[in-house]
């Protein structure tokens, strides 16, 4: 059996699928890609049992329908070194041997029986489906994921929460110290639903839709499954069936001390003073007063400190508050507008960080908890 495909197109699609493969999986078949030839297309699947990604690559030539599995690492290492050209895949259904032929040579490797590859089950239960812009959702996930926890023992806090109402879709993440809520104003066809997408499929979804320009379809089932379809890929995964904290209750509504400041100026100043900070806390103190914010930090262990003044428009009472400088930089990286708003209440309450001008059809809200200032 012989199939011909463009080498670089195949490699590009497999690069995305390779991210779901777990090389430490004890089942050898799960360390493979499943290839299914059907008509003029080659359908390829990768899974770790919880998350599955599919893609379809057009065939230049194909002589029959069949399926076989190829070890992911081997074919990725091979394709990485082959420039763009027709690649011929010859499959022996009796021995499962695969011969990859290219212009000046060939590779012979041992495949696996495609029938041994896990089959996807159809989800059960009530379903909800919406369609929205892939670039918008990509931006939402990229913004939210900076606030997700890195602690693998806190699965809810290192996941992404998606909250759908009839008027909008919100992508939310929080590690308990910072929170990002990226709201997309869109027609959800009167859908009201919410679900928690675990960290790995969240990262995979972000990578997939980052290169998509059209729309994506998002479907979830009450049984705890989700499926996302784009023009090039389809991803199915299990959802985290736990309760997400009520993020709306922690977003302050009465932060009336407001600083309007050039984002790049503030970012640069925070980066500079952080050089002298205590690396254990990364504490940066903000002294807000009319016309300016004074940033300061110190590291008593090394007898060093830093201070810098930044011009801003400040409307409110004089206020001194402390934040983790690295967390502040994470949130500022999400702001696309020239100016950023910092809304404060008092030194013990969370501060809000917002773009001065929101992007079209979006509403970005970010929260940062303060650090205790002892002196």
Coordinates of N, CA, C and O in Angstrom, one line a residue, residues 65-135:
X65 N -7.8 2.1 1.3 CA -8.1 2.6 2.6 C -7.5 1.6 3.6 O -7.7 0.3 3.4
X66 N -6.9 2.1 4.6 CA -6.3 1.2 5.6 C -5.9 2.1 6.8 O -6.1 3.3 6.8
X67 N -5.4 1.4 7.9 CA -5.0 2.2 9.1 C -3.7 1.5 9.6 O -3.6 0.2 9.6
X68 N -2.8 2.3 10.2 CA -1.6 1.8 10.8 C -1.1 2.8 11.8 O -1.5 4.0 11.7
X69 N -0.3 2.4 12.7 CA 0.3 3.3 13.7 C 1.8 3.4 13.6 O 2.5 2.4 13.3
X70 N 2.3 4.6 13.7 CA 3.8 4.9 13.6 C 4.3 5.5 14.9 O 3.7 6.4 15.4
X71 N 5.4 5.0 15.4 CA 6.0 5.6 16.6 C 6.2 7.1 16.4 O 6.9 7.5 15.5
X72 N 5.7 7.9 17.3 CA 5.7 9.3 17.1 C 7.1 9.9 17.1 O 7.5 10.7 16.2
X73 N 8.0 9.5 18.1 CA 9.3 10.1 18.1 C 10.1 9.7 16.9 O 10.8 10.6 16.3
X74 N 10.0 8.5 16.4 CA 10.8 8.1 15.2 C 10.4 8.9 14.0 O 11.3 9.4 13.3
X75 N 9.1 9.0 13.7 CA 8.7 9.8 12.5 C 9.0 11.3 12.6 O 9.3 11.9 11.6
X76 N 8.9 11.8 13.8 CA 9.2 13.2 14.0 C 10.7 13.5 13.8 O 11.0 14.5 13.1
X77 N 11.5 12.6 14.3 CA 13.0 12.8 14.1 C 13.3 12.7 12.6 O 14.2 13.4 12.1
X78 N 12.6 11.8 11.9 CA 12.9 11.7 10.5 C 12.4 12.9 9.7 O 13.2 13.5 8.9
X79 N 11.2 13.3 9.9 CA 10.6 14.4 9.1 C 11.3 15.7 9.3 O 11.4 16.6 8.5
X80 N 11.9 15.9 10.5 CA 12.6 17.1 10.9 C 13.7 17.4 10.0 O 14.1 18.5 9.7
X81 N 14.3 16.3 9.4 CA 15.5 16.4 8.6 C 15.3 16.4 7.1 O 16.2 16.5 6.3
X82 N 14.0 16.3 6.7 CA 13.6 16.2 5.3 C 13.1 17.5 4.8 O 12.1 18.0 5.3
X83 N 13.7 18.1 3.8 CA 13.1 19.4 3.2 C 11.8 19.1 2.5 O 11.5 17.9 2.2
X84 N 11.2 20.2 2.1 CA 9.9 20.0 1.4 C 10.0 19.2 0.1 O 10.8 19.6 -0.8
X85 N 9.2 18.2 0.0 CA 9.2 17.3 -1.2 C 8.2 16.3 -1.0 O 7.7 16.0 0.1
X86 N 7.8 15.5 -2.1 CA 6.8 14.4 -1.9 C 7.4 13.3 -1.1 O 8.6 12.9 -1.3
X87 N 6.7 12.8 -0.1 CA 7.1 11.7 0.7 C 6.2 10.6 0.5 O 4.9 10.7 0.6
X88 N 6.7 9.4 0.2 CA 6.0 8.2 -0.1 C 6.0 7.3 1.2 O 7.0 7.0 1.7
X89 N 4.8 7.0 1.6 CA 4.6 6.1 2.8 C 4.2 4.7 2.2 O 3.0 4.6 1.7
X90 N 5.0 3.7 2.3 CA 4.7 2.4 1.9 C 4.4 1.5 3.1 O 5.3 1.4 4.0
X91 N 3.2 0.9 3.2 CA 2.8 0.1 4.3 C 2.6 -1.4 4.0 O 1.8 -1.6 3.0
X92 N 3.2 -2.3 4.7 CA 3.0 -3.7 4.5 C 2.0 -4.2 5.6 O 2.3 -4.3 6.7
X93 N 0.8 -4.5 5.2 CA -0.3 -4.9 6.1 C 0.0 -6.3 6.8 O -0.6 -6.6 7.8
X94 N 0.9 -7.0 6.3 CA 1.2 -8.3 6.9 C 2.3 -8.2 8.0 O 2.2 -8.9 9.0
X95 N 3.3 -7.4 7.8 CA 4.4 -7.2 8.8 C 4.3 -5.9 9.6 O 5.0 -5.7 10.5
X96 N 3.4 -5.0 9.1 CA 3.3 -3.7 9.7 C 4.6 -2.8 9.5 O 4.7 -1.8 10.2
X97 N 5.4 -3.2 8.6 CA 6.6 -2.4 8.3 C 6.2 -1.3 7.5 O 5.4 -1.4 6.6
X98 N 6.9 -0.1 7.7 CA 6.6 1.1 7.0 C 7.9 1.6 6.4 O 9.0 1.7 7.1
X99 N 7.9 1.9 5.1 CA 9.0 2.4 4.4 C 8.7 3.9 4.0 O 7.8 4.1 3.2
X100 N 9.5 4.8 4.5 CA 9.3 6.2 4.1 C 10.3 6.5 3.1 O 11.5 6.6 3.3
X101 N 9.9 6.8 1.9 CA 10.7 7.1 0.7 C 10.7 8.6 0.4 O 9.6 9.2 0.3
X102 N 11.9 9.2 0.2 CA 12.0 10.6 -0.2 C 13.0 10.6 -1.4 O 13.4 9.6 -1.9
X103 N 13.3 11.8 -1.8 CA 14.0 12.0 -3.1 C 15.3 11.2 -3.2 O 15.6 10.5 -4.2
X104 N 16.1 11.2 -2.1 CA 17.5 10.6 -2.2 C 17.7 9.4 -1.3 O 18.8 9.0 -1.0
X105 N 16.6 8.9 -0.7 CA 16.8 7.8 0.2 C 15.5 7.3 0.8 O 14.4 7.6 0.4
X106 N 15.6 6.5 1.9 CA 14.4 6.0 2.5 C 14.7 5.5 3.9 O 15.9 5.3 4.3
X107 N 13.7 5.5 4.8 CA 13.8 5.0 6.1 C 12.8 3.8 6.3 O 11.6 3.9 5.9
X108 N 13.3 2.7 6.9 CA 12.4 1.6 7.2 C 12.2 1.5 8.7 O 13.2 1.5 9.5
X109 N 11.0 1.4 9.1 CA 10.7 1.4 10.6 C 9.5 0.4 10.8 O 8.7 0.2 9.9
X110 N 9.4 0.0 12.0 CA 8.3 -1.0 12.4 C 7.1 -0.2 12.9 O 7.2 0.6 13.9
X111 N 6.0 -0.4 12.3 CA 4.7 0.2 12.7 C 4.0 -0.7 13.6 O 4.4 -1.8 14.1
X112 N 2.7 -0.4 13.9 CA 1.9 -1.1 14.8 C 0.5 -1.3 14.1 O 0.1 -0.6 13.2
X113 N -0.2 -2.3 14.6 CA -1.6 -2.5 14.1 C -2.5 -1.3 14.5 O -2.7 -1.0 15.6
X114 N -3.1 -0.7 13.5 CA -4.0 0.4 13.7 C -5.2 0.1 14.5 O -5.8 0.9 15.2
X115 N -5.6 -1.2 14.5 CA -6.8 -1.6 15.2 C -6.6 -1.6 16.7 O -7.5 -1.7 17.5
X116 N -5.3 -1.6 17.1 CA -5.0 -1.6 18.6 C -5.0 -0.2 19.2 O -5.0 0.0 20.4
X117 N -5.2 0.8 18.3 CA -5.2 2.2 18.8 C -6.6 2.4 19.5 O -7.6 2.0 19.0
X118 N -6.6 3.1 20.6 CA -7.9 3.4 21.4 C -8.9 4.1 20.5 O -8.6 5.1 19.8
X119 N -10.1 3.6 20.5 CA -11.2 4.3 19.7 C -11.9 5.3 20.6 O -12.2 5.1 21.7
X120 N -12.2 6.4 20.0 CA -13.0 7.5 20.7 C -14.4 7.1 20.9 O -15.1 6.6 19.9
X121 N -14.9 7.3 22.1 CA -16.3 7.0 22.4 C -17.2 8.3 22.2 O -16.7 9.4 22.5
X122 N -18.4 8.2 21.7 CA -19.2 9.3 21.6 C -19.7 9.8 23.0 O -20.1 9.0 23.8
X123 N -19.5 11.1 23.3 CA -19.9 11.6 24.6 C -21.4 11.5 24.8 O -22.2 11.4 23.9
X124 N -21.8 11.4 26.1 CA -23.2 11.3 26.4 C -23.7 12.5 27.2 O -22.9 13.3 27.8
X125 N -25.0 12.7 27.3 CA -25.5 13.7 28.1 C -25.9 15.0 27.3 O -25.8 15.0 26.1
X126 N -26.4 16.0 28.0 CA -26.9 17.2 27.4 C -25.6 17.9 26.8 O -24.6 18.0 27.4
X127 N -25.8 18.5 25.7 CA -24.7 19.2 25.0 C -25.0 20.7 24.8 O -26.2 21.1 24.7
X128 N -23.9 21.5 24.7 CA -24.0 22.9 24.3 C -23.0 23.2 23.3 O -21.8 22.7 23.4
X129 N -23.4 23.9 22.2 CA -22.4 24.2 21.1 C -22.5 25.7 20.7 O -23.6 26.2 20.6
X130 N -21.3 26.3 20.6 CA -21.3 27.7 20.1 C -20.1 27.8 19.1 O -19.2 27.0 19.1
X131 N -20.2 28.8 18.3 CA -19.2 29.1 17.3 C -18.7 30.5 17.6 O -19.5 31.4 17.7
X132 N -17.4 30.7 17.5 CA -16.8 32.1 17.8 C -15.5 32.2 17.0 O -14.9 31.2 16.5
X133 N -15.0 33.4 17.1 CA -13.7 33.7 16.4 C -12.5 33.1 17.0 O -12.3 33.2 18.2
X134 N -11.7 32.3 16.2 CA -10.5 31.7 16.7 C -9.5 32.7 17.2 O -9.0 32.5 18.3
X135 N -9.2 33.8 16.5 CA -8.2 34.8 17.1 C -8.7 35.4 18.4 O -7.8 35.6 19.3

